[in-house]
Amino acid sequence: MTSPTDRSRLLVLANRLPVRRVRTGDRSEWETSPRGLVAALGPVLESHPGEATWIGWTGITGEHHDPFRVDGVLLDPVEMSRGEVQLFYEGFCNSTLWPLYHDSIIRSEYHRTWWDAYVTINRRFTEHAARRAEPDAVVWVHDYQLQMVPAMLRAVRPDVRIGLFLHIPFPPVELFLQLPWRRQLLHGLAGADVVGFQTRGGAANFRSLVERLNIGEVDGADVIVDGRRVQVGVFPIGVDAARIAQIAADPATIDRAAEIRASLGDPETILLGVDRLDYTKGIARRIEAFAELLSEERLEVPRHVLVQVAEPSREAVLGYSDIRDRVDGLVGEVNGAYGLVGAPAVTYLHRSQSTEELVALYRAADVMLVTPVRDGMNLVCKEFVASRLDNTGVLVLSEFTGAAEALSDALLVNPYDVDGLKNAIDRAAHLPTAEVTRRMAALRKSVTTDDVYAWARSWMVALGLDTAPAEPPADTATPRQETPA
Ligand code: ADQ
């Protein structure tokens, strides 16, 4: 039984709890979500049996839920009303911060009511954490939805050790300065003992802003705020490469990959895109580049085809229906112009896929196109590499992903440079085998070494919890992780 006064030694705070509710007939149950941070953090939390609590929203509005346990972890739901979701999540998080932190690709909206809701929800998370934390507990806060929590929590629980990891980019000074609440947000982050970023660039932007806004002083990699050291670290997130390799080696996956290739007419080259349907991911530009290559006869259907899988995302948020319409329209145009009977130029799947199906697609593809205009890390490219057990396959990767920092053996592209993108796709489709193998072998070394367990372990060390054996579990069913955005 769970008591409302249960306290924990390790707390994770993330916008979403790692569960979803499934209904069978009249009954409803919580099921561990195969998505979200759970795959990354599951082993860490389970290695603190009875001691870990995850605080987050269930994804359901207007309902009260008592804390409950899943796999030994206490889940403590934070409630939100429909109105709060609109102002906090759809508003401040995804229409103010998300575009601003992704290079202002679309214009951010600044509304005081959204900011007020952001403060309210951050305070609510803080209250849960303050209640749940044992003396001297460790609190690991995730992502842009909860940037005020570190300072709020420090004010009421100075005994706890607080880390915040930002899954998305941290913007350059000139962009961040637009924010009417820039000082509050920076103070919020600087309340942590450790602030972690995906890239060196994000960490450098944070240090510059702390100095520029006179929040504190830079001292080496860290900053000193109110006489207190805030460790500023770079923790590039990875994937569960061992688990993906296991799925990729499964005969059922191998058969499915062959079936996919056959159903596409056994083309010479299958180009693949897999993304959340988000305007940051560069999906439309990628399809346009492919279409130009077809029009110039540098590529040709049915020898070369594109498969684009786009997971529906944030459909109630500004900008998302535009990108959906744009991609729908483009696919129609390109297929109308270049498709053949029984052989579309672009096969477009606008829905979620199982991990097994994604890995089969990764195996079936020859060229993976990962071309966001900005991305904190990007896990898809690492999942692709982890699936290519035989060192085949070419990765075309945007320079503007966090992943590009380590994956320099990909064909790196500037996604704004349409000719450069076209040349990279063309080159990828015709790369000599020896070069394909050399590049993929190097990519695999990086992706399998710097996996999600290494990432979790480095956080545990930074948070002073280095006893956690964050090793790949022998048998888990949660292969994929991403931010609970
Ligand atoms: P996201 O923006 O969601 O994550 P990404 O890192 O690519 O981006 O993760 C997407 C995840 O969703 C991957 O695991 C992928 O397999 C999965 N996915 C994509 N399309 C799918 C589909 N159709 N069906 C099922 N699954 C699908 C945020 C940041 C990233 C950062 C991560 C983790 O924006 O930059 O890498 O958090 O920190």
mmCIF file with all atom_site columns, N, CA and C and ligand atoms in Angstrom, residues 35 98 167-168 198 237 274-276 281 309-311 351-353 358 362 375-380 383 480-483, ligand 1:
data_model
loop_
_atom_site.group_PDB
_atom_site.id
_atom_site.type_symbol
_atom_site.label_atom_id
_atom_site.label_alt_id
_atom_site.label_comp_id
_atom_site.label_asym_id
_atom_site.label_entity_id
_atom_site.label_seq_id
_atom_site.pdbx_PDB_ins_code
_atom_site.Cartn_x
_atom_site.Cartn_y
_atom_site.Cartn_z
_atom_site.occupancy
_atom_site.B_iso_or_equiv
_atom_site.pdbx_formal_charge
_atom_site.auth_seq_id
_atom_site.auth_comp_id
_atom_site.auth_asym_id
_atom_site.auth_atom_id
_atom_site.pdbx_PDB_model_num
ATOM   1   N N   . ARG A 1 35  ? 7.003  4.359  -24.408 1.00 0.00 ? 35  ARG A N   1
ATOM   2   C CA  . ARG A 1 35  ? 7.665  5.600  -24.810 1.00 0.00 ? 35  ARG A CA  1
ATOM   3   C C   . ARG A 1 35  ? 8.147  6.316  -23.563 1.00 0.00 ? 35  ARG A C   1
ATOM   4   N N   . TRP A 1 98  ? 9.214  26.118 -26.803 1.00 0.00 ? 98  TRP A N   1
ATOM   5   C CA  . TRP A 1 98  ? 9.685  25.170 -27.842 1.00 0.00 ? 98  TRP A CA  1
ATOM   6   C C   . TRP A 1 98  ? 10.192 25.898 -29.088 1.00 0.00 ? 98  TRP A C   1
ATOM   7   N N   . HIS A 1 167 ? 16.441 18.396 -22.339 1.00 0.00 ? 167 HIS A N   1
ATOM   8   C CA  . HIS A 1 167 ? 16.499 17.482 -23.480 1.00 0.00 ? 167 HIS A CA  1
ATOM   9   C C   . HIS A 1 167 ? 16.580 18.229 -24.807 1.00 0.00 ? 167 HIS A C   1
ATOM   10  N N   . ILE A 1 168 ? 16.179 19.487 -24.812 1.00 0.00 ? 168 ILE A N   1
ATOM   11  C CA  . ILE A 1 168 ? 16.116 20.237 -26.073 1.00 0.00 ? 168 ILE A CA  1
ATOM   12  C C   . ILE A 1 168 ? 17.272 21.254 -26.098 1.00 0.00 ? 168 ILE A C   1
ATOM   13  N N   . GLN A 1 198 ? 22.525 18.815 -23.655 1.00 0.00 ? 198 GLN A N   1
ATOM   14  C CA  . GLN A 1 198 ? 22.879 17.779 -24.636 1.00 0.00 ? 198 GLN A CA  1
ATOM   15  C C   . GLN A 1 198 ? 24.218 18.084 -25.312 1.00 0.00 ? 198 GLN A C   1
ATOM   16  N N   . ILE A 1 237 ? 22.544 12.401 -24.539 1.00 0.00 ? 237 ILE A N   1
ATOM   17  C CA  . ILE A 1 237 ? 21.734 11.199 -24.289 1.00 0.00 ? 237 ILE A CA  1
ATOM   18  C C   . ILE A 1 237 ? 21.959 10.180 -25.412 1.00 0.00 ? 237 ILE A C   1
ATOM   19  N N   . VAL A 1 274 ? 12.100 9.127  -40.272 1.00 0.00 ? 274 VAL A N   1
ATOM   20  C CA  . VAL A 1 274 ? 11.240 8.759  -39.130 1.00 0.00 ? 274 VAL A CA  1
ATOM   21  C C   . VAL A 1 274 ? 11.297 9.917  -38.137 1.00 0.00 ? 274 VAL A C   1
ATOM   22  N N   . ASP A 1 275 ? 10.170 10.547 -37.907 1.00 0.00 ? 275 ASP A N   1
ATOM   23  C CA  . ASP A 1 275 ? 10.184 11.707 -37.012 1.00 0.00 ? 275 ASP A CA  1
ATOM   24  C C   . ASP A 1 275 ? 8.838  11.849 -36.317 1.00 0.00 ? 275 ASP A C   1
ATOM   25  N N   . ARG A 1 276 ? 8.831  12.569 -35.203 1.00 0.00 ? 276 ARG A N   1
ATOM   26  C CA  . ARG A 1 276 ? 7.573  13.132 -34.734 1.00 0.00 ? 276 ARG A CA  1
ATOM   27  C C   . ARG A 1 276 ? 7.202  14.199 -35.753 1.00 0.00 ? 276 ARG A C   1
ATOM   28  N N   . LYS A 1 281 ? 11.712 19.295 -37.517 1.00 0.00 ? 281 LYS A N   1
ATOM   29  C CA  . LYS A 1 281 ? 12.385 18.084 -38.004 1.00 0.00 ? 281 LYS A CA  1
ATOM   30  C C   . LYS A 1 281 ? 12.787 18.151 -39.486 1.00 0.00 ? 281 LYS A C   1
ATOM   31  N N   . VAL A 1 309 ? 7.924  8.161  -42.204 1.00 0.00 ? 309 VAL A N   1
ATOM   32  C CA  . VAL A 1 309 ? 7.026  7.832  -41.087 1.00 0.00 ? 309 VAL A CA  1
ATOM   33  C C   . VAL A 1 309 ? 6.981  9.053  -40.182 1.00 0.00 ? 309 VAL A C   1
ATOM   34  N N   . ALA A 1 310 ? 5.783  9.562  -39.950 1.00 0.00 ? 310 ALA A N   1
ATOM   35  C CA  . ALA A 1 310 ? 5.674  10.763 -39.107 1.00 0.00 ? 310 ALA A CA  1
ATOM   36  C C   . ALA A 1 310 ? 4.633  10.510 -38.029 1.00 0.00 ? 310 ALA A C   1
ATOM   37  N N   . GLU A 1 311 ? 5.093  10.564 -36.812 1.00 0.00 ? 311 GLU A N   1
ATOM   38  C CA  . GLU A 1 311 ? 4.192  10.282 -35.703 1.00 0.00 ? 311 GLU A CA  1
ATOM   39  C C   . GLU A 1 311 ? 3.369  11.528 -35.377 1.00 0.00 ? 311 GLU A C   1
ATOM   40  N N   . ARG A 1 351 ? 1.411  7.850  -38.601 1.00 0.00 ? 351 ARG A N   1
ATOM   41  C CA  . ARG A 1 351 ? 0.935  7.195  -37.387 1.00 0.00 ? 351 ARG A CA  1
ATOM   42  C C   . ARG A 1 351 ? 2.111  6.623  -36.605 1.00 0.00 ? 351 ARG A C   1
ATOM   43  N N   . SER A 1 352 ? 1.795  6.251  -35.376 1.00 0.00 ? 352 SER A N   1
ATOM   44  C CA  . SER A 1 352 ? 2.808  5.669  -34.511 1.00 0.00 ? 352 SER A CA  1
ATOM   45  C C   . SER A 1 352 ? 3.083  4.229  -34.953 1.00 0.00 ? 352 SER A C   1
ATOM   46  N N   . GLN A 1 353 ? 4.289  3.770  -34.752 1.00 0.00 ? 353 GLN A N   1
ATOM   47  C CA  . GLN A 1 353 ? 4.656  2.396  -35.112 1.00 0.00 ? 353 GLN A CA  1
ATOM   48  C C   . GLN A 1 353 ? 5.249  1.719  -33.886 1.00 0.00 ? 353 GLN A C   1
ATOM   49  N N   . LEU A 1 358 ? 9.583  -0.217 -36.353 1.00 0.00 ? 358 LEU A N   1
ATOM   50  C CA  . LEU A 1 358 ? 10.588 0.822  -36.647 1.00 0.00 ? 358 LEU A CA  1
ATOM   51  C C   . LEU A 1 358 ? 11.945 0.187  -36.934 1.00 0.00 ? 358 LEU A C   1
ATOM   52  N N   . TYR A 1 362 ? 14.259 0.440  -40.148 1.00 0.00 ? 362 TYR A N   1
ATOM   53  C CA  . TYR A 1 362 ? 15.674 0.851  -40.118 1.00 0.00 ? 362 TYR A CA  1
ATOM   54  C C   . TYR A 1 362 ? 16.536 -0.174 -40.860 1.00 0.00 ? 362 TYR A C   1
ATOM   55  N N   . ASP A 1 375 ? 17.665 20.312 -33.315 1.00 0.00 ? 375 ASP A N   1
ATOM   56  C CA  . ASP A 1 375 ? 17.223 19.178 -32.488 1.00 0.00 ? 375 ASP A CA  1
ATOM   57  C C   . ASP A 1 375 ? 18.194 19.034 -31.318 1.00 0.00 ? 375 ASP A C   1
ATOM   58  N N   . GLY A 1 376 ? 17.641 18.870 -30.112 1.00 0.00 ? 376 GLY A N   1
ATOM   59  C CA  . GLY A 1 376 ? 18.488 18.763 -28.920 1.00 0.00 ? 376 GLY A CA  1
ATOM   60  C C   . GLY A 1 376 ? 19.544 17.681 -29.110 1.00 0.00 ? 376 GLY A C   1
ATOM   61  N N   . MET A 1 377 ? 19.082 16.451 -29.382 1.00 0.00 ? 377 MET A N   1
ATOM   62  C CA  . MET A 1 377 ? 19.999 15.362 -29.701 1.00 0.00 ? 377 MET A CA  1
ATOM   63  C C   . MET A 1 377 ? 19.582 14.726 -31.027 1.00 0.00 ? 377 MET A C   1
ATOM   64  N N   . ASN A 1 378 ? 18.427 14.064 -31.023 1.00 0.00 ? 378 ASN A N   1
ATOM   65  C CA  . ASN A 1 378 ? 17.836 13.217 -32.065 1.00 0.00 ? 378 ASN A CA  1
ATOM   66  C C   . ASN A 1 378 ? 18.238 11.765 -31.831 1.00 0.00 ? 378 ASN A C   1
ATOM   67  N N   . LEU A 1 379 ? 17.248 11.000 -31.433 1.00 0.00 ? 379 LEU A N   1
ATOM   68  C CA  . LEU A 1 379 ? 17.482 9.591  -31.121 1.00 0.00 ? 379 LEU A CA  1
ATOM   69  C C   . LEU A 1 379 ? 17.301 8.697  -32.335 1.00 0.00 ? 379 LEU A C   1
ATOM   70  N N   . VAL A 1 380 ? 16.511 9.180  -33.312 1.00 0.00 ? 380 VAL A N   1
ATOM   71  C CA  . VAL A 1 380 ? 16.227 8.335  -34.473 1.00 0.00 ? 380 VAL A CA  1
ATOM   72  C C   . VAL A 1 380 ? 17.525 7.924  -35.173 1.00 0.00 ? 380 VAL A C   1
ATOM   73  N N   . GLU A 1 383 ? 19.139 5.243  -33.234 1.00 0.00 ? 383 GLU A N   1
ATOM   74  C CA  . GLU A 1 383 ? 18.406 3.968  -33.348 1.00 0.00 ? 383 GLU A CA  1
ATOM   75  C C   . GLU A 1 383 ? 18.727 3.289  -34.679 1.00 0.00 ? 383 GLU A C   1
ATOM   76  N N   . ARG A 1 480 ? 12.707 2.013  -26.179 1.00 0.00 ? 480 ARG A N   1
ATOM   77  C CA  . ARG A 1 480 ? 12.856 3.319  -26.778 1.00 0.00 ? 480 ARG A CA  1
ATOM   78  C C   . ARG A 1 480 ? 12.616 4.377  -25.732 1.00 0.00 ? 480 ARG A C   1
ATOM   79  N N   . GLN A 1 481 ? 13.342 5.443  -25.838 1.00 0.00 ? 481 GLN A N   1
ATOM   80  C CA  . GLN A 1 481 ? 13.043 6.527  -24.925 1.00 0.00 ? 481 GLN A CA  1
ATOM   81  C C   . GLN A 1 481 ? 13.083 7.852  -25.667 1.00 0.00 ? 481 GLN A C   1
ATOM   82  N N   . GLU A 1 482 ? 12.443 8.805  -25.095 1.00 0.00 ? 482 GLU A N   1
ATOM   83  C CA  . GLU A 1 482 ? 12.450 10.161 -25.605 1.00 0.00 ? 482 GLU A CA  1
ATOM   84  C C   . GLU A 1 482 ? 11.969 11.036 -24.478 1.00 0.00 ? 482 GLU A C   1
ATOM   85  N N   . THR A 1 483 ? 11.966 12.312 -24.757 1.00 0.00 ? 483 THR A N   1
ATOM   86  C CA  . THR A 1 483 ? 11.495 13.190 -23.722 1.00 0.00 ? 483 THR A CA  1
ATOM   87  C C   . THR A 1 483 ? 9.993  13.048 -23.578 1.00 0.00 ? 483 THR A C   1
HETATM 88  P P1  . ADQ B 2 .   ? 11.939 14.176 -29.790 1.00 0.00 ? 1   ADQ B P1  1
HETATM 89  O O1  . ADQ B 2 .   ? 11.812 15.554 -30.334 1.00 0.00 ? 1   ADQ B O1  1
HETATM 90  O O2  . ADQ B 2 .   ? 10.697 13.426 -29.634 1.00 0.00 ? 1   ADQ B O2  1
HETATM 91  O O3  . ADQ B 2 .   ? 12.754 14.137 -28.424 1.00 0.00 ? 1   ADQ B O3  1
HETATM 92  P P2  . ADQ B 2 .   ? 13.833 12.151 -30.953 1.00 0.00 ? 1   ADQ B P2  1
HETATM 93  O O4  . ADQ B 2 .   ? 15.065 12.264 -30.145 1.00 0.00 ? 1   ADQ B O4  1
HETATM 94  O O5  . ADQ B 2 .   ? 14.107 11.890 -32.382 1.00 0.00 ? 1   ADQ B O5  1
HETATM 95  O O6  . ADQ B 2 .   ? 12.924 13.440 -30.874 1.00 0.00 ? 1   ADQ B O6  1
HETATM 96  O O7  . ADQ B 2 .   ? 12.958 11.001 -30.380 1.00 0.00 ? 1   ADQ B O7  1
HETATM 97  C C1  . ADQ B 2 .   ? 11.834 10.550 -31.063 1.00 0.00 ? 1   ADQ B C1  1
HETATM 98  C C2  . ADQ B 2 .   ? 11.468 9.154  -30.574 1.00 0.00 ? 1   ADQ B C2  1
HETATM 99  O O8  . ADQ B 2 .   ? 10.189 8.857  -31.082 1.00 0.00 ? 1   ADQ B O8  1
HETATM 100 C C3  . ADQ B 2 .   ? 12.434 8.112  -31.074 1.00 0.00 ? 1   ADQ B C3  1
HETATM 101 O O9  . ADQ B 2 .   ? 12.695 7.178  -30.065 1.00 0.00 ? 1   ADQ B O9  1
HETATM 102 C C4  . ADQ B 2 .   ? 11.665 7.467  -32.239 1.00 0.00 ? 1   ADQ B C4  1
HETATM 103 O O10 . ADQ B 2 .   ? 11.914 6.101  -32.416 1.00 0.00 ? 1   ADQ B O10 1
HETATM 104 C C5  . ADQ B 2 .   ? 10.236 7.668  -31.810 1.00 0.00 ? 1   ADQ B C5  1
HETATM 105 N N1  . ADQ B 2 .   ? 9.357  7.768  -32.985 1.00 0.00 ? 1   ADQ B N1  1
HETATM 106 C C6  . ADQ B 2 .   ? 9.455  8.619  -34.019 1.00 0.00 ? 1   ADQ B C6  1
HETATM 107 N N2  . ADQ B 2 .   ? 8.482  8.384  -34.923 1.00 0.00 ? 1   ADQ B N2  1
HETATM 108 C C7  . ADQ B 2 .   ? 7.767  7.362  -34.452 1.00 0.00 ? 1   ADQ B C7  1
HETATM 109 C C8  . ADQ B 2 .   ? 6.612  6.662  -34.907 1.00 0.00 ? 1   ADQ B C8  1
HETATM 110 N N3  . ADQ B 2 .   ? 5.986  6.960  -36.056 1.00 0.00 ? 1   ADQ B N3  1
HETATM 111 N N4  . ADQ B 2 .   ? 6.127  5.651  -34.144 1.00 0.00 ? 1   ADQ B N4  1
HETATM 112 C C9  . ADQ B 2 .   ? 6.727  5.349  -32.977 1.00 0.00 ? 1   ADQ B C9  1
HETATM 113 N N5  . ADQ B 2 .   ? 7.812  5.982  -32.494 1.00 0.00 ? 1   ADQ B N5  1
HETATM 114 C C10 . ADQ B 2 .   ? 8.321  6.978  -33.204 1.00 0.00 ? 1   ADQ B C10 1
HETATM 115 C C11 . ADQ B 2 .   ? 13.324 15.143 -27.552 1.00 0.00 ? 1   ADQ B C11 1
HETATM 116 C C12 . ADQ B 2 .   ? 14.294 16.120 -28.171 1.00 0.00 ? 1   ADQ B C12 1
HETATM 117 C C13 . ADQ B 2 .   ? 15.400 15.353 -28.860 1.00 0.00 ? 1   ADQ B C13 1
HETATM 118 C C14 . ADQ B 2 .   ? 16.097 14.417 -27.865 1.00 0.00 ? 1   ADQ B C14 1
HETATM 119 C C15 . ADQ B 2 .   ? 15.091 13.587 -27.101 1.00 0.00 ? 1   ADQ B C15 1
HETATM 120 C C16 . ADQ B 2 .   ? 15.733 12.804 -25.952 1.00 0.00 ? 1   ADQ B C16 1
HETATM 121 O O11 . ADQ B 2 .   ? 13.619 16.966 -29.095 1.00 0.00 ? 1   ADQ B O11 1
HETATM 122 O O12 . ADQ B 2 .   ? 16.349 16.237 -29.410 1.00 0.00 ? 1   ADQ B O12 1
HETATM 123 O O13 . ADQ B 2 .   ? 16.959 13.536 -28.559 1.00 0.00 ? 1   ADQ B O13 1
HETATM 124 O O14 . ADQ B 2 .   ? 14.083 14.403 -26.558 1.00 0.00 ? 1   ADQ B O14 1
HETATM 125 O O15 . ADQ B 2 .   ? 16.455 13.614 -25.091 1.00 0.00 ? 1   ADQ B O15 1
#
